[in-house]
Amino acid sequence: GNLATAQTLVDRAVATKFDPIREEIAVKRANLELLLESPKFSLEQKNRAQKQLDIQNAKLEEADRQEADEKQIFN
């Protein structure tokens, strides 16, 4: 029982820390993808949006790595 409770607390702590980060990145990515799909924007604007999307993807990967590291430390 104590091990299951401890694991639940670890999952909650990690989720509390990383869920807001993931949500922020998801919102930015969704907005950038809308820009990329819109015919109203120029090629230059779409290129800038793609660079920003690449940055957000890198941030998401870093958040995933940090989350895995933190779970490993807590376990």
CSV table of N, CA and C in Angstrom, one decimal, residues 4 8 14 16 22 38 43 52-53 57 60:
chain,number,residue,atom,x,y,z
A,4,ALA,N,2.5,1.9,-3.5
A,4,ALA,CA,1.5,2.5,-4.4
A,4,ALA,C,1.2,3.9,-4.1
A,8,THR,N,2.0,7.1,-6.6
A,8,THR,CA,0.9,8.1,-6.9
A,8,THR,C,1.3,9.5,-6.6
A,14,VAL,N,5.2,15.2,-10.3
A,14,VAL,CA,5.7,15.4,-11.6
A,14,VAL,C,4.7,16.1,-12.6
A,16,THR,N,2.2,18.0,-11.7
A,16,THR,CA,2.0,19.3,-11.2
A,16,THR,C,3.0,20.3,-11.8
A,22,ARG,N,3.7,21.7,-20.5
A,22,ARG,CA,3.2,21.0,-21.7
A,22,ARG,C,2.0,21.7,-22.3
A,38,SER,N,-2.4,28.6,-43.0
A,38,SER,CA,-3.2,29.7,-43.5
A,38,SER,C,-2.6,30.3,-44.8
A,43,LEU,N,5.5,33.6,-47.5
A,43,LEU,CA,6.5,32.6,-47.3
A,43,LEU,C,7.4,32.9,-46.2
A,52,GLN,N,9.8,28.9,-35.2
A,52,GLN,CA,9.3,28.9,-33.9
A,52,GLN,C,8.7,27.6,-33.5
A,53,LEU,N,8.1,26.9,-34.5
A,53,LEU,CA,7.5,25.6,-34.2
A,53,LEU,C,8.6,24.6,-33.9
A,57,ASN,N,9.0,22.5,-30.4
A,57,ASN,CA,9.2,21.0,-30.4
A,57,ASN,C,10.5,20.7,-29.6
A,60,LEU,N,9.6,20.9,-26.0
A,60,LEU,CA,8.8,19.8,-25.6
A,60,LEU,C,9.6,18.5,-25.3
